[in-house]
Amino acid sequence: MSTFVVKLSKAALPAHIQAATPIVFEGQSATIHIPNEEQSSEEQGLRTISICARRLTAMITTDASLQGDWSFEQQWAFASSFGGPKSKARAIWCDNSDSAQLENTYQAFSFARNIVNQTPEQLSPQSLAQQAKDWLSSLAPEHISVQSWTGKELADAGWQGIYEVGRGSERPPVLLEIDYNPSSQTQTDIALVGKGITFDSGGYSIKSSEGMLDMKCDMGGAATVTGALGLAIMNGVNKRIKLYLCCAENLISGHAYKLGDIITYKNGTTVEIVNTDAEGRLVLADGLMAATESGAKIIIDAATLTGAAVMALGRDYNAVFSMDDALRAEFLTLSEQVNEPHWALPLAPMHRYKCPSPFADTANSRPQKGGGGGGASNAAGFLSRFVRDDAKGWLHIDLAAAYNRDGSELMPNGGTGIGIRSICAMLMK
């Protein structure tokens, strides 16, 4: 298949071209004009490249061959914005030293985006776990070991949250543990936990039709942490890392969990269900306890957890929560270095008690629309009950920017993969 050549230029834009999309076409090629460093920041230049990549996606059907002088970040800004779920076209890297690293990054993002964009019928909890296992095992078969609990095995092992959320579906829930250990270490360095709700109807707290339409994306946390671990493996990470995927379908049936039920977790915490649509935190609680049991020095979870995070930050930023100030600052610094937008929202010990229950240690939400004010912080506070007592070494990412049905001026339709590079940077560091 022929390719379309795309070049970069810092020369002045011709007067007849609109500055909003500064592309000059010539035959089978186009030149994107970006401001020089004296006129704008690097961030503005990368944004211009992404906007032009989205425009080119709508105009050409062939691969885009990047030629000339492109930096790593410039190539990635184009590649991550070009194409989409209905396009087979992709970026072809410049012939320079960045090509191998860019291809690794592209492979990780492709895995995450493609699995997020699968239909709910295609992606059951077992299928999500299997695809994650197969991909990671293909990258480092000699260093990967796998354990999983499915259906009633979850309840027997004490993983009650995943079991309760998933028992309403005919397709059983799964907790997947992947142990990547390239140096035969006894100590686990980092544990990753991902929310893997493959479809979220809201349960008996049923969503509206428009609210339910894109709930295939509710496993975006599982896709993100799997993509991050895969990228780190391809980049040669030499740490012992455990991955926990909490996979379930949240459906309505005669066997589904109900409002007023009380779940008793492995650590003794009792939780009253006041909203079956606040199910993500219920499955993550099991994953966080498993991560804590692993003895990992650092625990990072990622989840498409709350609409409150989207209301606070829109679809442009992921929300970051931690009671470990140094860890949060380190993550935000790394995310800025890889040009992935994240923003810290409040989390304090008081947030553990923002969802009181007269019948249990806590409720899983507040009986108000969207969980009431501060819903994203309250959800993070709930999760903090299931990690170390002081919550040191724990970071929670609420993936507000993980999915956008209609895309944006920077991102294609569907899954975005935002968060993969930032988490990978933490693993590599």
Coordinates of C-alpha atoms in Angstrom, one line a residue:
M1 CA 0.0 0.0 0.0
S2 CA 1.3 3.5 -0.9
T3 CA 2.0 5.9 1.9
F4 CA 1.3 9.6 2.4
V5 CA 4.4 11.6 3.4
V6 CA 4.1 14.0 6.3
K7 CA 6.9 16.5 7.2
L8 CA 7.4 19.2 9.9
S9 CA 8.4 22.7 9.3
K10 CA 9.1 25.7 11.6
A11 CA 8.9 28.1 8.7
A12 CA 6.3 30.8 8.6
L13 CA 2.9 29.5 7.6
P14 CA 1.7 30.7 4.1
A15 CA -0.8 33.6 4.5
H16 CA -3.7 31.7 2.8
I17 CA -3.6 28.7 5.3
Q18 CA -5.6 28.9 8.5
A19 CA -3.5 28.9 11.7
A20 CA -6.0 26.6 13.4
T21 CA -4.9 23.6 11.3
P22 CA -1.6 24.7 9.7
I23 CA -1.1 22.0 7.0
V24 CA 0.2 22.7 3.6
F25 CA -0.5 20.0 0.9
E26 CA 1.6 19.2 -2.1
G27 CA 0.7 16.1 -4.1
Q28 CA 1.1 12.9 -2.0
S29 CA 2.6 14.8 0.9
A30 CA 1.8 17.4 3.5
T31 CA 3.8 19.7 5.8
I32 CA 2.7 20.6 9.3
H33 CA 3.9 24.0 10.3
I34 CA 4.6 24.3 14.0
P35 CA 5.8 27.5 15.8
N36 CA 9.5 27.6 16.7
E37 CA 10.6 27.5 20.4
E38 CA 10.7 31.3 20.6
Q39 CA 7.1 31.6 19.6
S40 CA 5.5 28.9 21.8
S41 CA 6.1 26.0 24.2
E42 CA 6.8 22.4 23.3
E43 CA 3.3 21.5 24.6
Q44 CA 1.7 23.9 22.0
G45 CA 3.7 22.4 19.2
L46 CA 2.7 18.9 20.2
R47 CA -0.9 20.0 20.4
T48 CA -0.7 21.4 16.9
I49 CA 0.7 18.1 15.6
S50 CA -2.1 16.1 17.2
I51 CA -4.8 18.4 15.8
C52 CA -3.3 18.1 12.3
A53 CA -3.1 14.3 12.7
R54 CA -6.8 14.2 13.4
R55 CA -7.5 16.3 10.3
L56 CA -5.4 14.0 8.2
T57 CA -7.2 11.0 9.5
A58 CA -10.4 12.3 7.9
M59 CA -8.7 13.0 4.6
I60 CA -6.4 10.1 3.8
T61 CA -6.8 6.3 3.8
T62 CA -3.1 5.3 3.6
D63 CA -0.4 5.1 6.1
A64 CA 1.3 8.3 7.0
S65 CA 5.1 8.2 6.6
L66 CA 6.9 10.7 8.9
Q67 CA 9.9 12.1 7.1
G68 CA 12.4 14.7 8.1
D69 CA 13.4 15.9 11.5
W70 CA 10.9 14.6 14.1
S71 CA 11.6 14.2 17.8
F72 CA 10.3 11.2 19.8
E73 CA 7.5 13.2 21.3
Q74 CA 6.6 14.8 18.0
Q75 CA 6.3 11.4 16.3
W76 CA 4.2 10.0 19.2
A77 CA 1.9 13.1 19.3
F78 CA 1.1 12.4 15.6
A79 CA 0.8 8.6 15.9
S80 CA -1.4 8.6 19.0
S81 CA -3.8 11.0 17.3
F82 CA -3.8 9.5 13.8
G83 CA -6.2 6.8 12.7
G84 CA -9.0 5.3 14.9
P85 CA -11.2 2.3 15.3
K86 CA -12.6 2.5 11.7
S87 CA -9.2 3.2 10.1
K88 CA -6.4 0.7 9.3
A89 CA -3.9 3.5 8.6
R90 CA -1.1 4.2 11.0
A91 CA 2.1 6.3 11.3
I92 CA 5.4 5.0 9.9
W93 CA 8.3 6.2 12.0
C94 CA 11.2 8.3 10.8
D95 CA 14.3 6.3 10.2
N96 CA 16.1 7.3 13.5
S97 CA 17.1 5.9 16.9
D98 CA 13.6 6.4 18.3
S99 CA 11.9 3.8 16.0
A100 CA 12.2 0.8 18.3
Q101 CA 10.9 2.6 21.4
L102 CA 8.1 4.2 19.4
E103 CA 7.0 0.8 18.1
N104 CA 7.0 -0.6 21.6
T105 CA 4.8 2.2 22.7
Y106 CA 2.5 1.8 19.7
Q107 CA 2.1 -1.9 20.4
A108 CA 1.1 -1.2 24.1
F109 CA -1.4 1.4 23.1
S110 CA -2.8 -0.7 20.4
F111 CA -3.5 -3.5 22.8
A112 CA -5.2 -1.2 25.3
R113 CA -7.2 0.7 22.8
N114 CA -8.3 -2.4 20.8
I115 CA -9.5 -4.3 23.9
V116 CA -11.4 -1.2 25.2
N117 CA -13.1 -0.8 21.9
Q118 CA -14.3 -4.5 21.7
T119 CA -18.0 -5.0 22.1
P120 CA -19.5 -6.2 25.4
E121 CA -20.4 -9.5 23.7
Q122 CA -16.9 -10.0 22.5
L123 CA -15.3 -9.2 25.9
S124 CA -16.4 -11.3 28.8
P125 CA -14.5 -11.2 32.1
Q126 CA -12.8 -14.5 31.2
S127 CA -11.9 -13.2 27.7
L128 CA -10.4 -10.0 29.2
A129 CA -8.3 -12.1 31.6
Q130 CA -7.2 -14.4 28.8
Q131 CA -6.3 -11.7 26.3
A132 CA -4.2 -9.9 29.0
K133 CA -2.5 -13.2 30.0
D134 CA -1.8 -14.2 26.3
W135 CA -0.3 -10.8 25.4
L136 CA 1.9 -10.4 28.4
S137 CA 3.0 -14.0 28.2
S138 CA 4.0 -13.5 24.5
L139 CA 6.4 -10.7 25.6
A140 CA 8.2 -12.6 28.3
P141 CA 7.1 -16.2 28.5
E142 CA 10.0 -17.3 30.7
H143 CA 9.3 -14.6 33.3
I144 CA 5.5 -14.8 33.6
S145 CA 3.5 -16.9 36.0
V146 CA -0.3 -16.8 36.2
Q147 CA -2.9 -17.6 38.8
S148 CA -6.7 -16.9 38.6
W149 CA -9.9 -17.4 40.5
T150 CA -13.2 -17.8 38.6
G151 CA -16.8 -17.8 39.7
K152 CA -17.4 -19.6 43.0
E153 CA -13.6 -19.9 43.5
L154 CA -13.6 -16.2 44.3
A155 CA -16.0 -16.6 47.2
D156 CA -14.2 -19.7 48.4
A157 CA -10.9 -17.7 48.4
G158 CA -12.4 -14.7 50.2
W159 CA -12.5 -12.4 47.2
Q160 CA -16.1 -11.4 48.0
G161 CA -16.3 -8.1 46.2
I162 CA -15.6 -9.4 42.7
Y163 CA -17.8 -12.4 43.3
E164 CA -20.8 -10.3 44.5
V165 CA -20.6 -7.8 41.6
G166 CA -20.2 -10.5 39.0
R167 CA -22.6 -13.2 40.2
G168 CA -25.6 -11.7 38.4
S169 CA -24.1 -12.6 35.0
E170 CA -24.0 -16.0 33.3
R171 CA -20.4 -15.2 32.4
P172 CA -18.4 -15.6 35.6
P173 CA -16.2 -13.0 37.2
V174 CA -12.4 -13.5 37.4
L175 CA -9.5 -12.2 39.5
L176 CA -6.3 -12.6 37.5
E177 CA -2.9 -12.4 39.1
I178 CA 0.1 -12.1 36.8
D179 CA 3.6 -12.3 38.4
Y180 CA 6.4 -10.8 36.2
N181 CA 9.7 -11.8 37.9
P182 CA 12.7 -11.5 35.5
S183 CA 15.4 -11.9 38.3
S184 CA 13.8 -14.5 40.6
Q185 CA 13.3 -12.0 43.4
T186 CA 11.4 -12.8 46.6
Q187 CA 10.3 -9.2 47.1
T188 CA 7.6 -7.7 44.9
D189 CA 8.6 -4.1 43.9
I190 CA 5.3 -2.8 42.5
A191 CA 1.7 -4.1 42.2
L192 CA -0.7 -2.9 39.6
V193 CA -4.5 -3.2 40.1
G194 CA -7.0 -2.6 37.3
K195 CA -10.8 -2.4 37.3
G196 CA -12.1 -4.8 34.6
I197 CA -15.9 -4.3 34.5
T198 CA -16.5 -5.6 30.9
F199 CA -20.0 -4.2 30.9
D200 CA -21.7 -2.0 33.5
S201 CA -25.5 -1.9 33.4
G202 CA -25.5 -0.3 36.8
G203 CA -27.2 -3.4 38.2
Y204 CA -30.5 -2.6 40.1
S205 CA -29.4 1.0 40.3
I206 CA -29.8 0.8 36.5
K207 CA -28.2 3.4 34.2
S208 CA -30.1 5.3 31.6
S209 CA -29.8 4.0 28.0
E210 CA -27.4 6.9 27.1
G211 CA -25.4 6.3 30.2
M212 CA -25.1 2.6 29.5
L213 CA -24.2 2.9 25.9
D214 CA -20.5 3.1 26.3
M215 CA -20.1 0.9 29.4
K216 CA -17.9 -1.5 27.5
C217 CA -15.2 1.0 28.4
D218 CA -15.5 0.3 32.1
M219 CA -12.6 -2.1 31.9
G220 CA -10.3 0.8 30.9
G221 CA -8.3 0.5 34.1
A222 CA -7.5 -3.2 33.4
A223 CA -6.5 -2.2 29.8
T224 CA -4.3 0.7 31.1
V225 CA -2.3 -1.2 33.7
T226 CA -1.9 -4.2 31.4
G227 CA -0.6 -1.9 28.6
A228 CA 1.8 -0.2 31.0
L229 CA 3.2 -3.5 32.2
G230 CA 3.6 -4.7 28.6
L231 CA 5.4 -1.5 27.6
A232 CA 7.7 -1.8 30.6
I233 CA 8.5 -5.4 29.7
M234 CA 9.3 -4.4 26.2
N235 CA 11.5 -1.6 27.6
G236 CA 13.5 -4.1 29.7
V237 CA 12.2 -3.4 33.2
N238 CA 14.1 -5.5 35.8
K239 CA 11.7 -5.4 38.7
R240 CA 9.3 -8.0 40.1
I241 CA 5.8 -6.6 39.3
K242 CA 2.5 -8.2 40.1
L243 CA -0.7 -7.3 38.1
Y244 CA -4.2 -7.9 39.4
L245 CA -7.2 -7.6 37.1
C246 CA -10.6 -7.5 38.8
C247 CA -12.9 -8.7 36.0
A248 CA -16.7 -8.9 36.1
E249 CA -20.0 -8.0 34.3
N250 CA -22.4 -5.9 36.4
L251 CA -25.8 -7.2 35.2
I252 CA -29.3 -7.6 36.6
S253 CA -30.7 -11.1 37.2
G254 CA -32.4 -13.2 39.9
H255 CA -28.9 -13.9 41.2
A256 CA -27.5 -10.3 41.1
Y257 CA -26.5 -8.5 44.3
K258 CA -29.0 -6.0 45.6
L259 CA -29.3 -2.7 47.5
G260 CA -29.1 -3.3 51.2
D261 CA -26.8 -6.3 50.9
I262 CA -23.7 -6.3 53.1
I263 CA -20.4 -7.6 51.9
T264 CA -17.8 -8.8 54.4
Y265 CA -14.3 -8.4 53.0
K266 CA -11.3 -10.5 53.6
N267 CA -9.8 -7.9 56.0
G268 CA -13.0 -7.8 58.0
T269 CA -14.4 -4.6 56.6
T270 CA -18.2 -4.7 56.1
V271 CA -19.8 -2.7 53.3
E272 CA -23.5 -1.9 52.8
I273 CA -24.6 -1.7 49.2
V274 CA -26.5 1.6 48.7
N275 CA -25.8 1.8 45.0
T276 CA -25.1 -1.2 42.8
D277 CA -23.7 1.2 40.2
A278 CA -20.8 2.0 42.5
E279 CA -19.4 -1.4 41.8
G280 CA -15.9 -0.5 40.6
R281 CA -14.7 0.3 44.1
L282 CA -16.1 -3.1 45.3
V283 CA -14.0 -5.1 42.9
L284 CA -10.9 -3.0 43.3
A285 CA -11.1 -3.5 47.1
D286 CA -10.2 -7.2 46.5
G287 CA -7.4 -6.3 44.1
L288 CA -5.9 -3.8 46.5
M289 CA -6.0 -6.4 49.3
A290 CA -4.3 -8.9 47.1
A291 CA -1.7 -6.3 46.2
T292 CA -1.2 -5.5 49.9
E293 CA -0.7 -9.2 50.7
S294 CA 2.0 -9.3 48.0
G295 CA 4.1 -7.0 50.1
A296 CA 4.7 -4.6 47.1
K297 CA 6.5 -1.4 48.1
I298 CA 4.3 0.6 45.7
I299 CA 0.7 -0.1 44.7
I300 CA -0.9 1.7 41.7
D301 CA -4.5 1.2 40.7
A302 CA -6.3 2.5 37.7
A303 CA -10.0 2.6 37.1
T304 CA -12.8 4.3 35.1
L305 CA -14.3 4.8 38.6
T306 CA -16.5 7.9 38.9
G307 CA -18.5 10.4 36.8
A308 CA -17.4 12.9 39.5
A309 CA -13.8 12.8 38.1
V310 CA -15.2 13.5 34.6
M311 CA -17.3 16.4 35.9
A312 CA -14.2 17.9 37.7
L313 CA -11.7 17.4 34.9
G314 CA -13.6 16.7 31.7
R315 CA -12.2 14.1 29.3
D316 CA -8.8 15.8 29.1
Y317 CA -7.1 14.8 32.4
N318 CA -7.0 11.7 34.6
A319 CA -7.5 12.3 38.3
V320 CA -4.8 11.3 40.7
F321 CA -5.3 10.6 44.4
S322 CA -2.8 9.6 47.1
M323 CA -2.1 10.1 50.8
D324 CA 1.6 9.7 50.0
D325 CA 2.7 13.2 49.0
A326 CA 6.1 12.2 47.7
L327 CA 4.6 9.4 45.5
R328 CA 1.9 11.6 44.1
A329 CA 4.4 14.4 43.2
E330 CA 6.8 11.9 41.6
F331 CA 3.9 10.5 39.4
L332 CA 2.7 13.9 38.4
T333 CA 6.3 14.9 37.4
L334 CA 6.7 11.7 35.3
S335 CA 3.3 12.2 33.6
E336 CA 4.3 15.7 32.7
Q337 CA 7.5 14.5 31.2
V338 CA 5.7 12.1 28.9
N339 CA 3.0 14.6 28.1
E340 CA 0.1 12.8 29.6
P341 CA -2.3 15.1 31.4
H342 CA -3.0 14.2 35.0
W343 CA -4.3 16.3 37.9
A344 CA -4.3 15.8 41.6
L345 CA -7.7 15.9 43.5
P346 CA -8.1 15.9 47.3
L347 CA -7.7 12.7 49.4
A348 CA -7.4 12.8 53.2
P349 CA -8.1 10.3 56.0
M350 CA -11.5 11.9 56.5
H351 CA -12.7 10.7 53.1
R352 CA -12.8 7.1 54.4
Y353 CA -15.8 8.1 56.5
K354 CA -17.8 10.1 53.9
C355 CA -20.1 7.2 53.1
P356 CA -21.5 6.1 56.5
S357 CA -23.9 3.2 57.0
P358 CA -26.1 2.3 60.0
F359 CA -25.6 -1.4 59.4
A360 CA -21.9 -1.8 58.3
D361 CA -18.5 -0.2 58.7
T362 CA -19.2 1.9 55.6
A363 CA -21.5 2.1 52.6
N364 CA -20.1 1.8 49.1
S365 CA -21.4 5.3 48.2
R366 CA -23.9 7.8 49.4
P367 CA -27.6 7.4 48.4
Q368 CA -27.6 10.4 46.2
K369 CA -27.3 10.9 42.5
G370 CA -23.6 10.5 41.5
G371 CA -22.7 9.8 45.1
G372 CA -23.2 13.4 46.1
G373 CA -20.5 16.1 46.3
G374 CA -16.9 15.1 46.3
G375 CA -17.8 11.7 44.8
A376 CA -14.3 11.0 43.3
S377 CA -12.6 11.7 46.6
N378 CA -15.1 9.7 48.6
A379 CA -14.5 6.7 46.3
A380 CA -10.8 7.1 46.8
G381 CA -11.4 7.3 50.5
F382 CA -13.3 4.0 50.3
L383 CA -10.4 2.3 48.5
S384 CA -7.9 3.5 51.1
R385 CA -9.6 1.1 53.6
F386 CA -8.1 -1.8 51.7
V387 CA -4.4 -0.8 51.5
R388 CA -1.8 -0.3 54.2
D389 CA -3.1 1.4 57.3
D390 CA -1.3 4.7 56.5
A391 CA -1.9 4.4 52.7
K392 CA 1.8 5.1 52.1
G393 CA 3.1 3.8 48.8
W394 CA -0.4 3.7 47.2
L395 CA -1.6 5.8 44.2
H396 CA -5.1 5.8 42.7
I397 CA -5.8 7.0 39.2
D398 CA -9.4 7.7 38.2
L399 CA -9.3 7.5 34.4
A400 CA -11.5 10.4 33.3
A401 CA -9.6 10.7 30.0
A402 CA -9.5 7.0 29.2
Y403 CA -12.4 7.0 26.7
N404 CA -14.3 9.3 24.5
R405 CA -17.1 8.0 22.3
D406 CA -16.8 10.7 19.7
G407 CA -13.1 11.4 20.1
S408 CA -11.8 14.9 20.4
E409 CA -9.6 17.3 18.5
L410 CA -6.6 15.4 19.8
M411 CA -7.8 11.8 20.3
P412 CA -9.5 9.2 18.0
N413 CA -12.9 7.7 19.0
G414 CA -13.0 5.2 21.8
G415 CA -10.2 4.2 24.1
T416 CA -7.3 6.7 24.4
G417 CA -4.6 4.8 26.4
I418 CA -3.8 8.0 28.4
G419 CA -2.1 6.8 31.5
I420 CA -0.1 3.9 30.0
R421 CA 3.1 5.9 29.5
S422 CA 2.9 7.6 33.0
I423 CA 2.5 4.3 34.8
C424 CA 5.2 2.7 32.7
A425 CA 7.6 5.6 33.7
M426 CA 6.9 4.7 37.3
L427 CA 7.7 1.0 36.7
M428 CA 10.9 1.9 34.9
K429 CA 12.0 4.3 37.6

